[in-house]
mmCIF file of C-alpha atoms in Angstrom:
data_model
loop_
_atom_site.group_PDB
_atom_site.id
_atom_site.type_symbol
_atom_site.label_atom_id
_atom_site.label_comp_id
_atom_site.label_asym_id
_atom_site.label_seq_id
_atom_site.Cartn_x
_atom_site.Cartn_y
_atom_site.Cartn_z
ATOM 1 C CA UNK A 1 53.796 107.997 124.257
ATOM 2 C CA UNK A 2 50.321 109.464 124.135
ATOM 3 C CA UNK A 3 46.964 107.754 124.673
ATOM 4 C CA UNK A 4 43.495 108.618 125.911
ATOM 5 C CA UNK A 5 43.386 106.510 129.100
ATOM 6 C CA UNK A 6 46.562 105.389 130.828
ATOM 7 C CA UNK A 7 45.958 102.233 132.882
ATOM 8 C CA UNK A 8 48.310 101.219 135.685
ATOM 9 C CA UNK A 9 48.167 97.490 136.393
ATOM 10 C CA UNK A 10 47.457 94.411 134.259
ATOM 11 C CA UNK A 11 45.225 92.519 136.647
ATOM 12 C CA UNK A 12 41.570 91.771 135.878
ATOM 13 C CA UNK A 13 40.534 95.399 136.510
ATOM 14 C CA UNK A 14 43.124 97.076 134.279
ATOM 15 C CA UNK A 15 42.873 94.557 131.458
ATOM 16 C CA UNK A 16 39.071 94.495 131.462
ATOM 17 C CA UNK A 17 38.948 98.292 131.427
ATOM 18 C CA UNK A 18 41.290 98.357 128.429
ATOM 19 C CA UNK A 19 39.093 95.748 126.710
ATOM 20 C CA UNK A 20 35.914 97.729 127.382
ATOM 21 C CA UNK A 21 37.470 100.986 126.211
ATOM 22 C CA UNK A 22 38.581 99.318 122.975
ATOM 23 C CA UNK A 23 34.997 98.233 122.330
ATOM 24 C CA UNK A 24 33.980 101.886 122.691
ATOM 25 C CA UNK A 25 36.726 103.015 120.305
ATOM 26 C CA UNK A 26 38.789 104.597 123.113
ATOM 27 C CA UNK A 27 42.568 104.147 123.084
ATOM 28 C CA UNK A 28 44.453 102.969 126.171
ATOM 29 C CA UNK A 29 47.876 101.768 127.247
ATOM 30 C CA UNK A 30 48.307 99.284 130.112
ATOM 31 C CA UNK A 31 51.499 99.457 132.183
ATOM 32 C CA UNK A 32 52.399 96.444 134.333
ATOM 33 C CA UNK A 33 55.423 96.175 136.599
ATOM 34 C CA UNK A 34 55.602 92.366 136.398
ATOM 35 C CA UNK A 35 56.238 90.057 133.449
ATOM 36 C CA UNK A 36 53.482 88.545 131.344
ATOM 37 C CA UNK A 37 54.385 85.101 132.656
ATOM 38 C CA UNK A 38 53.999 86.294 136.237
ATOM 39 C CA UNK A 39 50.567 87.883 135.830
ATOM 40 C CA UNK A 40 49.251 84.938 133.831
ATOM 41 C CA UNK A 41 50.179 82.410 136.509
ATOM 42 C CA UNK A 42 49.752 84.090 139.899
ATOM 43 C CA UNK A 43 47.009 82.318 141.834
ATOM 44 C CA UNK A 44 44.199 84.498 143.077
ATOM 45 C CA UNK A 45 40.420 84.257 143.275
ATOM 46 C CA UNK A 46 38.487 81.581 141.452
ATOM 47 C CA UNK A 47 34.764 82.332 141.817
ATOM 48 C CA UNK A 48 32.899 84.469 139.274
ATOM 49 C CA UNK A 49 29.496 85.914 140.114
ATOM 50 C CA UNK A 50 26.736 85.619 137.544
ATOM 51 C CA UNK A 51 27.181 89.293 136.647
ATOM 52 C CA UNK A 52 30.895 88.824 136.009
ATOM 53 C CA UNK A 53 30.215 85.819 133.770
ATOM 54 C CA UNK A 54 27.607 87.840 131.879
ATOM 55 C CA UNK A 55 30.057 90.745 131.444
ATOM 56 C CA UNK A 56 32.792 88.489 130.086
ATOM 57 C CA UNK A 57 30.423 86.695 127.727
ATOM 58 C CA UNK A 58 28.731 89.762 126.272
ATOM 59 C CA UNK A 59 32.112 91.364 125.556
ATOM 60 C CA UNK A 60 33.409 88.373 123.595
ATOM 61 C CA UNK A 61 35.423 86.673 126.348
ATOM 62 C CA UNK A 62 33.172 83.742 127.170
ATOM 63 C CA UNK A 63 34.314 80.958 124.849
ATOM 64 C CA UNK A 64 36.905 79.283 127.094
ATOM 65 C CA UNK A 65 35.102 80.343 130.260
ATOM 66 C CA UNK A 66 31.919 78.531 129.229
ATOM 67 C CA UNK A 67 33.885 75.521 128.027
ATOM 68 C CA UNK A 68 36.221 75.068 130.982
ATOM 69 C CA UNK A 69 34.555 76.925 133.863
ATOM 70 C CA UNK A 70 32.666 74.918 136.469
ATOM 71 C CA UNK A 71 29.122 76.204 136.951
ATOM 72 C CA UNK A 72 27.859 75.769 140.513
ATOM 73 C CA UNK A 73 24.231 76.139 141.518
ATOM 74 C CA UNK A 74 24.757 75.762 145.259
ATOM 75 C CA UNK A 75 27.229 75.658 148.135
ATOM 76 C CA UNK A 76 27.468 73.352 151.131
ATOM 77 C CA UNK A 77 27.631 74.406 154.773
ATOM 78 C CA UNK A 78 29.159 71.901 157.212
ATOM 79 C CA UNK A 79 28.890 72.385 160.951
ATOM 80 C CA UNK A 80 28.100 70.356 164.077
ATOM 81 C CA UNK A 81 28.543 67.099 162.152
ATOM 82 C CA UNK A 82 25.835 68.088 159.658
ATOM 83 C CA UNK A 83 25.794 69.021 155.979
ATOM 84 C CA UNK A 84 23.346 71.496 154.461
ATOM 85 C CA UNK A 85 23.147 72.655 150.838
ATOM 86 C CA UNK A 86 22.193 76.221 149.968
ATOM 87 C CA UNK A 87 20.483 75.910 146.530
ATOM 88 C CA UNK A 88 21.551 79.254 145.114
ATOM 89 C CA UNK A 89 20.065 78.923 141.637
ATOM 90 C CA UNK A 90 16.767 77.616 142.965
ATOM 91 C CA UNK A 91 16.577 80.589 145.321
ATOM 92 C CA UNK A 92 17.820 83.324 142.984
ATOM 93 C CA UNK A 93 17.811 82.072 139.390
ATOM 94 C CA UNK A 94 21.533 82.819 139.243
ATOM 95 C CA UNK A 95 24.731 80.808 139.717
ATOM 96 C CA UNK A 96 28.486 81.156 140.152
ATOM 97 C CA UNK A 97 31.259 79.786 137.945
ATOM 98 C CA UNK A 98 34.609 78.504 139.208
ATOM 99 C CA UNK A 99 37.241 79.849 136.816
ATOM 100 C CA UNK A 100 40.599 80.992 138.142
ATOM 101 C CA UNK A 101 41.580 84.656 138.024
ATOM 102 C CA UNK A 102 44.731 83.730 136.145
ATOM 103 C CA UNK A 103 42.533 82.228 133.411
ATOM 104 C CA UNK A 104 40.516 85.444 133.158
ATOM 105 C CA UNK A 105 43.803 87.355 132.871
ATOM 106 C CA UNK A 106 45.062 85.023 130.120
ATOM 107 C CA UNK A 107 41.856 85.502 128.143
ATOM 108 C CA UNK A 108 41.988 89.291 128.520
ATOM 109 C CA UNK A 109 45.648 89.521 127.498
ATOM 110 C CA UNK A 110 45.025 87.349 124.446
ATOM 111 C CA UNK A 111 42.027 89.467 123.440
ATOM 112 C CA UNK A 112 43.859 92.776 123.869
ATOM 113 C CA UNK A 113 46.922 91.659 121.912
ATOM 114 C CA UNK A 114 44.776 90.143 119.152
ATOM 115 C CA UNK A 115 43.032 93.517 118.814
ATOM 116 C CA UNK A 116 46.352 95.367 118.619
ATOM 117 C CA UNK A 117 46.182 96.682 122.162
ATOM 118 C CA UNK A 118 49.254 97.961 123.982
ATOM 119 C CA UNK A 119 50.278 96.214 127.200
ATOM 120 C CA UNK A 120 53.755 97.051 128.444
ATOM 121 C CA UNK A 121 54.991 94.380 130.833
ATOM 122 C CA UNK A 122 58.032 94.902 133.064
ATOM 123 C CA UNK A 123 57.134 98.602 133.114
ATOM 124 C CA UNK A 124 57.480 99.940 136.651
ATOM 125 C CA UNK A 125 55.374 103.057 137.225
ATOM 126 C CA UNK A 126 57.339 105.400 139.461
ATOM 127 C CA UNK A 127 54.994 108.374 139.822
ATOM 128 C CA UNK A 128 51.943 110.160 138.458
ATOM 129 C CA UNK A 129 52.035 113.896 137.679
ATOM 130 C CA UNK A 130 49.519 116.469 136.497
ATOM 131 C CA UNK A 131 46.460 114.612 137.717
ATOM 132 C CA UNK A 132 44.731 117.937 138.388
ATOM 133 C CA UNK A 133 45.375 119.090 134.808
ATOM 134 C CA UNK A 134 44.000 118.054 131.388
ATOM 135 C CA UNK A 135 47.348 116.403 130.616
ATOM 136 C CA UNK A 136 48.326 113.803 133.268
ATOM 137 C CA UNK A 137 51.682 112.067 132.921
ATOM 138 C CA UNK A 138 52.535 108.522 134.001
ATOM 139 C CA UNK A 139 56.267 108.094 134.608
ATOM 140 C CA UNK A 140 57.614 104.567 134.294
ATOM 141 C CA UNK A 141 60.879 102.668 133.985
ATOM 142 C CA UNK A 142 61.335 99.968 131.349
ATOM 143 C CA UNK A 143 64.448 98.283 129.973
ATOM 144 C CA UNK A 144 66.556 100.590 132.114
ATOM 145 C CA UNK A 145 65.077 103.757 130.600
ATOM 146 C CA UNK A 146 62.838 106.405 132.115
ATOM 147 C CA UNK A 147 59.717 106.873 129.984
ATOM 148 C CA UNK A 148 56.531 108.956 130.020
ATOM 149 C CA UNK A 149 52.952 108.177 129.070
ATOM 150 C CA UNK A 150 50.751 111.225 128.525
ATOM 151 C CA UNK A 151 46.995 110.776 128.603
ATOM 152 C CA UNK A 152 43.615 112.396 129.256
ATOM 153 C CA UNK A 153 42.858 110.227 132.323
ATOM 154 C CA UNK A 154 44.646 107.714 134.529
ATOM 155 C CA UNK A 155 43.026 104.538 135.844
ATOM 156 C CA UNK A 156 44.836 103.179 138.909
ATOM 157 C CA UNK A 157 44.290 99.421 138.876
ATOM 158 C CA UNK A 158 47.625 98.488 140.468
ATOM 159 C CA UNK A 159 46.503 96.874 143.711
ATOM 160 C CA UNK A 160 46.967 97.679 147.368
ATOM 161 C CA UNK A 161 50.740 98.225 147.093
ATOM 162 C CA UNK A 162 50.661 100.186 143.819
ATOM 163 C CA UNK A 163 51.646 103.815 143.371
ATOM 164 C CA UNK A 164 48.299 105.152 142.137
ATOM 165 C CA UNK A 165 46.508 105.619 145.455
ATOM 166 C CA UNK A 166 49.595 107.296 146.897
ATOM 167 C CA UNK A 167 49.461 109.938 144.164
ATOM 168 C CA UNK A 168 46.387 111.493 145.784
ATOM 169 C CA UNK A 169 47.309 114.430 148.075
ATOM 170 C CA UNK A 170 47.160 113.934 151.827
ATOM 171 C CA UNK A 171 43.808 114.659 153.404
ATOM 172 C CA UNK A 172 41.715 113.759 150.354
ATOM 173 C CA UNK A 173 41.164 110.057 151.028
ATOM 174 C CA UNK A 174 39.656 108.380 154.077
ATOM 175 C CA UNK A 175 40.562 104.770 154.852
ATOM 176 C CA UNK A 176 38.408 102.196 156.627
ATOM 177 C CA UNK A 177 40.193 99.044 157.707
ATOM 178 C CA UNK A 178 39.842 95.906 159.780
ATOM 179 C CA UNK A 179 42.461 93.203 160.366
ATOM 180 C CA UNK A 180 41.232 89.751 161.346
ATOM 181 C CA UNK A 181 43.021 87.626 163.982
ATOM 182 C CA UNK A 182 43.657 84.737 161.580
ATOM 183 C CA UNK A 183 44.929 83.890 158.101
ATOM 184 C CA UNK A 184 44.248 81.279 155.434
ATOM 185 C CA UNK A 185 46.698 78.538 154.566
ATOM 186 C CA UNK A 186 45.858 77.666 150.966
ATOM 187 C CA UNK A 187 46.998 74.658 148.967
ATOM 188 C CA UNK A 188 46.617 73.718 145.329
ATOM 189 C CA UNK A 189 46.612 69.937 144.949
ATOM 190 C CA UNK A 190 46.651 67.537 142.012
ATOM 191 C CA UNK A 191 43.621 65.735 143.390
ATOM 192 C CA UNK A 192 40.221 65.264 141.776
ATOM 193 C CA UNK A 193 37.661 67.122 143.918
ATOM 194 C CA UNK A 194 35.640 64.868 146.192
ATOM 195 C CA UNK A 195 32.713 67.293 145.983
ATOM 196 C CA UNK A 196 30.768 68.919 143.152
ATOM 197 C CA UNK A 197 30.255 72.261 144.917
ATOM 198 C CA UNK A 198 32.228 74.406 147.370
ATOM 199 C CA UNK A 199 32.142 73.279 150.994
ATOM 200 C CA UNK A 200 32.351 75.853 153.800
ATOM 201 C CA UNK A 201 33.151 74.072 157.063
ATOM 202 C CA UNK A 202 32.843 75.512 160.569
ATOM 203 C CA UNK A 203 34.849 73.440 163.061
ATOM 204 C CA UNK A 204 36.013 73.871 166.623
ATOM 205 C CA UNK A 205 39.620 73.781 165.381
ATOM 206 C CA UNK A 206 38.944 76.473 162.786
ATOM 207 C CA UNK A 207 37.412 77.114 159.391
ATOM 208 C CA UNK A 208 38.120 75.016 156.279
ATOM 209 C CA UNK A 209 37.094 75.500 152.652
ATOM 210 C CA UNK A 210 36.990 72.853 149.946
ATOM 211 C CA UNK A 211 37.118 74.425 146.493
ATOM 212 C CA UNK A 212 38.448 73.396 143.108
ATOM 213 C CA UNK A 213 40.016 74.786 139.945
ATOM 214 C CA UNK A 214 39.269 71.956 137.502
ATOM 215 C CA UNK A 215 38.047 68.335 137.505
ATOM 216 C CA UNK A 216 41.646 67.335 138.292
ATOM 217 C CA UNK A 217 42.784 70.085 140.678
ATOM 218 C CA UNK A 218 41.503 70.937 144.164
ATOM 219 C CA UNK A 219 41.952 74.214 146.035
ATOM 220 C CA UNK A 220 41.720 73.930 149.825
ATOM 221 C CA UNK A 221 42.081 76.345 152.720
ATOM 222 C CA UNK A 222 42.622 76.154 156.476
ATOM 223 C CA UNK A 223 42.190 78.864 159.082
ATOM 224 C CA UNK A 224 45.532 79.405 160.830
ATOM 225 C CA UNK A 225 47.131 82.004 163.073
ATOM 226 C CA UNK A 226 48.005 85.318 161.366
ATOM 227 C CA UNK A 227 51.712 84.819 162.068
ATOM 228 C CA UNK A 228 51.747 81.134 161.100
ATOM 229 C CA UNK A 229 55.044 79.801 159.722
ATOM 230 C CA UNK A 230 54.439 78.025 156.418
ATOM 231 C CA UNK A 231 57.478 75.833 157.071
ATOM 232 C CA UNK A 232 55.631 74.344 160.045
ATOM 233 C CA UNK A 233 53.035 72.881 157.684
ATOM 234 C CA UNK A 234 54.460 69.940 155.731
ATOM 235 C CA UNK A 235 52.035 68.260 153.346
ATOM 236 C CA UNK A 236 51.235 65.471 155.815
ATOM 237 C CA UNK A 237 50.133 67.922 158.487
ATOM 238 C CA UNK A 238 47.994 69.868 156.015
ATOM 239 C CA UNK A 239 46.126 66.770 154.853
ATOM 240 C CA UNK A 240 45.667 65.556 158.428
ATOM 241 C CA UNK A 241 44.142 68.862 159.498
ATOM 242 C CA UNK A 242 41.921 69.011 156.419
ATOM 243 C CA UNK A 243 40.611 65.541 157.255
ATOM 244 C CA UNK A 244 39.793 66.596 160.805
ATOM 245 C CA UNK A 245 37.888 69.706 159.748
ATOM 246 C CA UNK A 246 36.182 68.381 156.607
ATOM 247 C CA UNK A 247 35.518 64.677 157.246
ATOM 248 C CA UNK A 248 32.691 65.438 159.662
ATOM 249 C CA UNK A 249 29.916 63.928 157.537
ATOM 250 C CA UNK A 250 29.441 60.127 157.806
ATOM 251 C CA UNK A 251 30.624 58.251 154.736
ATOM 252 C CA UNK A 252 32.507 61.179 153.158
ATOM 253 C CA UNK A 253 36.271 61.223 152.733
ATOM 254 C CA UNK A 254 38.806 63.662 151.362
ATOM 255 C CA UNK A 255 40.636 63.016 148.095
ATOM 256 C CA UNK A 256 44.361 63.594 148.524
ATOM 257 C CA UNK A 257 47.113 64.202 145.999
ATOM 258 C CA UNK A 258 50.456 65.948 145.485
ATOM 259 C CA UNK A 259 50.524 69.534 146.759
ATOM 260 C CA UNK A 260 51.462 71.795 143.861
ATOM 261 C CA UNK A 261 51.587 75.083 145.759
ATOM 262 C CA UNK A 262 50.967 76.419 149.242
ATOM 263 C CA UNK A 263 50.754 79.919 150.724
ATOM 264 C CA UNK A 264 49.457 81.900 153.687
ATOM 265 C CA UNK A 265 47.123 84.850 153.113
ATOM 266 C CA UNK A 266 46.353 87.432 155.833
ATOM 267 C CA UNK A 267 42.704 88.363 156.239
ATOM 268 C CA UNK A 268 41.689 91.999 156.193
ATOM 269 C CA UNK A 269 39.006 94.421 155.055
ATOM 270 C CA UNK A 270 39.952 97.765 153.510
ATOM 271 C CA UNK A 271 38.063 100.567 151.764
ATOM 272 C CA UNK A 272 39.207 104.003 150.624
ATOM 273 C CA UNK A 273 36.822 106.837 149.879
ATOM 274 C CA UNK A 274 36.492 108.471 147.426
ATOM 275 C CA UNK A 275 37.651 106.218 144.591
ATOM 276 C CA UNK A 276 38.605 109.177 142.397
ATOM 277 C CA UNK A 277 40.461 112.472 142.453
ATOM 278 C CA UNK A 278 40.633 114.922 139.567
ATOM 279 C CA UNK A 279 41.794 112.902 136.501
ATOM 280 C CA UNK A 280 42.652 109.768 138.517
ATOM 281 C CA UNK A 281 40.139 106.930 138.895
ATOM 282 C CA UNK A 282 40.939 104.011 141.194
ATOM 283 C CA UNK A 283 39.560 100.488 140.874
ATOM 284 C CA UNK A 284 39.913 97.023 142.366
ATOM 285 C CA UNK A 285 42.376 96.232 145.159
ATOM 286 C CA UNK A 286 43.853 99.720 144.912
ATOM 287 C CA UNK A 287 40.841 100.981 146.861
ATOM 288 C CA UNK A 288 39.114 97.992 148.441
ATOM 289 C CA UNK A 289 40.024 94.573 149.792
ATOM 290 C CA UNK A 290 37.683 91.963 151.252
ATOM 291 C CA UNK A 291 38.404 88.724 153.108
ATOM 292 C CA UNK A 292 38.074 85.933 150.529
ATOM 293 C CA UNK A 293 35.308 84.125 152.429
ATOM 294 C CA UNK A 294 32.623 85.851 150.355
ATOM 295 C CA UNK A 295 34.453 85.425 147.008
ATOM 296 C CA UNK A 296 34.047 89.083 146.096
ATOM 297 C CA UNK A 297 37.516 90.495 145.264
ATOM 298 C CA UNK A 298 37.757 89.879 141.524
ATOM 299 C CA UNK A 299 34.029 90.465 141.064
ATOM 300 C CA UNK A 300 34.229 93.905 142.658
ATOM 301 C CA UNK A 301 37.170 94.807 140.424
ATOM 302 C CA UNK A 302 35.223 93.847 137.295
ATOM 303 C CA UNK A 303 32.155 95.750 138.510
ATOM 304 C CA UNK A 304 34.282 98.859 139.111
ATOM 305 C CA UNK A 305 35.675 98.974 135.603
ATOM 306 C CA UNK A 306 32.315 98.170 134.012
ATOM 307 C CA UNK A 307 31.160 101.470 135.526
ATOM 308 C CA UNK A 308 34.342 103.244 134.434
ATOM 309 C CA UNK A 309 34.082 101.946 130.888
ATOM 310 C CA UNK A 310 30.585 103.361 130.524
ATOM 311 C CA UNK A 311 31.633 106.627 132.169
ATOM 312 C CA UNK A 312 34.581 107.161 129.832
ATOM 313 C CA UNK A 313 32.402 106.285 126.835
ATOM 314 C CA UNK A 314 29.830 108.876 127.900
ATOM 315 C CA UNK A 315 32.582 111.495 128.214
ATOM 316 C CA UNK A 316 34.270 110.783 124.877
ATOM 317 C CA UNK A 317 31.111 110.111 122.857
ATOM 318 C CA UNK A 318 28.742 112.733 124.254
ATOM 319 C CA UNK A 319 30.787 115.082 126.439
ATOM 320 C CA UNK A 320 28.888 113.911 129.515
ATOM 321 C CA UNK A 321 30.619 114.382 132.857
ATOM 322 C CA UNK A 322 27.962 113.006 135.206
ATOM 323 C CA UNK A 323 29.002 109.340 135.090
ATOM 324 C CA UNK A 324 32.660 110.122 135.740
ATOM 325 C CA UNK A 325 31.705 112.544 138.510
ATOM 326 C CA UNK A 326 29.463 109.936 140.125
ATOM 327 C CA UNK A 327 31.752 106.936 139.666
ATOM 328 C CA UNK A 328 32.921 106.722 143.277
ATOM 329 C CA UNK A 329 29.464 107.147 144.796
ATOM 330 C CA UNK A 330 27.961 104.500 142.528
ATOM 331 C CA UNK A 331 30.807 102.002 142.936
ATOM 332 C CA UNK A 332 30.944 102.334 146.716
ATOM 333 C CA UNK A 333 27.345 101.182 147.107
ATOM 334 C CA UNK A 334 28.333 97.766 145.746
ATOM 335 C CA UNK A 335 31.671 97.824 147.568
ATOM 336 C CA UNK A 336 30.082 98.312 150.988
ATOM 337 C CA UNK A 337 27.407 95.676 150.313
ATOM 338 C CA UNK A 338 30.200 93.234 149.465
ATOM 339 C CA UNK A 339 32.184 94.339 152.513
ATOM 340 C CA UNK A 340 29.260 93.554 154.783
ATOM 341 C CA UNK A 341 28.598 90.167 153.182
ATOM 342 C CA UNK A 342 32.270 89.192 153.360
ATOM 343 C CA UNK A 343 32.460 90.274 157.015
ATOM 344 C CA UNK A 344 29.263 88.326 157.782
ATOM 345 C CA UNK A 345 30.497 85.108 156.126
ATOM 346 C CA UNK A 346 33.877 85.470 157.820
ATOM 347 C CA UNK A 347 32.377 86.084 161.259
ATOM 348 C CA UNK A 348 29.923 83.206 160.915
ATOM 349 C CA UNK A 349 32.424 80.556 159.787
ATOM 350 C CA UNK A 350 35.746 81.248 161.535
ATOM 351 C CA UNK A 351 36.710 80.637 165.116
ATOM 352 C CA UNK A 352 37.082 84.218 166.289
ATOM 353 C CA UNK A 353 38.204 83.378 169.827
ATOM 354 C CA UNK A 354 38.949 79.808 170.845
ATOM 355 C CA UNK A 355 38.215 80.567 174.465
ATOM 356 C CA UNK A 356 34.741 82.011 173.890
ATOM 357 C CA UNK A 357 32.076 79.256 173.960
ATOM 358 C CA UNK A 358 29.301 81.858 173.762
ATOM 359 C CA UNK A 359 30.592 83.097 170.404
ATOM 360 C CA UNK A 360 30.787 79.517 169.127
ATOM 361 C CA UNK A 361 27.144 78.897 170.086
ATOM 362 C CA UNK A 362 26.064 82.061 168.254
ATOM 363 C CA UNK A 363 27.894 80.935 165.125
ATOM 364 C CA UNK A 364 26.210 77.529 165.184
ATOM 365 C CA UNK A 365 22.818 79.186 165.640
ATOM 366 C CA UNK A 366 23.488 81.509 162.682
ATOM 367 C CA UNK A 367 24.601 78.626 160.468
ATOM 368 C CA UNK A 368 21.561 76.560 161.404
ATOM 369 C CA UNK A 369 19.283 79.489 160.584
ATOM 370 C CA UNK A 370 20.960 79.883 157.178
ATOM 371 C CA UNK A 371 20.523 76.153 156.601
ATOM 372 C CA UNK A 372 16.852 75.964 157.607
ATOM 373 C CA UNK A 373 15.296 79.353 156.805
ATOM 374 C CA UNK A 374 14.472 79.897 153.143
ATOM 375 C CA UNK A 375 14.465 83.660 153.678
ATOM 376 C CA UNK A 376 17.906 83.692 155.324
ATOM 377 C CA UNK A 377 19.311 81.243 152.780
ATOM 378 C CA UNK A 378 18.000 83.467 149.976
ATOM 379 C CA UNK A 379 19.810 86.454 151.449
ATOM 380 C CA UNK A 380 23.050 84.440 151.554
ATOM 381 C CA UNK A 381 22.517 83.121 148.032
ATOM 382 C CA UNK A 382 21.685 86.430 146.356
ATOM 383 C CA UNK A 383 24.762 88.062 147.857
ATOM 384 C CA UNK A 384 26.976 85.118 146.955
ATOM 385 C CA UNK A 385 25.909 84.922 143.300
ATOM 386 C CA UNK A 386 26.040 88.722 143.078
ATOM 387 C CA UNK A 387 23.313 91.316 143.208
ATOM 388 C CA UNK A 388 22.340 92.609 139.741
ATOM 389 C CA UNK A 389 22.221 96.187 141.047
ATOM 390 C CA UNK A 390 23.127 97.801 144.356
#
């Protein structure tokens, strides 16, 4: 096969890039190692920044998002038996929308297939060759056969464990990484949310987050040890711990329901620089990961490929090389801003060391400042809803 841009990975980054390229009249082929059913149903992020919503809407992908997504104009901070709302829209004029990543993926797949796009599922990319030449080759295995995709450029959107980043020669990339001493236990429950906006709770037993996916489905998280055994958390224990950490406001109670799914997610920060080498351009989790506290993962991926889409269009339409050459530098400005915000939210809300009362007092002081200072709350809000430009 031959195309202009070969895209490895059918997550939000790869699919959105293919969609954007199509709108510019640029051909692409998306290769995905998993099945369509798998990528359309794997649970990931659920919060879209204002900029991500705007991107989806202006490129023709907003119909279901605007109909089914839950627009939120604030978040709630709970700590020390108190509840404080951060009025994000009042402070910034912008909002966030709760709309699961799997729904974004479904919309993108439907749009690409309706437009005649090529997405090859169950296509395992095995290696990338010729990245330092005008004729890169993506080798993949599908239906038991070894195949090749030849292209002008390769976009590596295949996540942290994909092959794309590993195709860069040793010594070119520099990694920055931090592992946190806790994880999140997440549950999806068939329970109508008891709140209208996300609740971030700081508690002496650990952090808790009350989120939702629809008016009938809640998404909840608990801070646990990084090596926690999921089998040690039957549904009854999960609900009991959620009640302890969330029912700290007089008169408020948790809505419970059947647990549909549960998982444990390690918490880490990761950035690779640069995000490009020769004819390979990396985007999304392939080059950066943030702890989910700041709700930035999917939004960063979409921001990456928005830049790449414009850069490829400038190259094919006008022969310009400056946007492709500057892709990494431009993208990393937003990446590091999001890294800092995610680290700040994580450090403020989680119990970092249960035997350090000084640290706990600092966290409470920081939360109270965010709850009472309009300037500090505005800083939180503008980062949470997404900065228009970085």
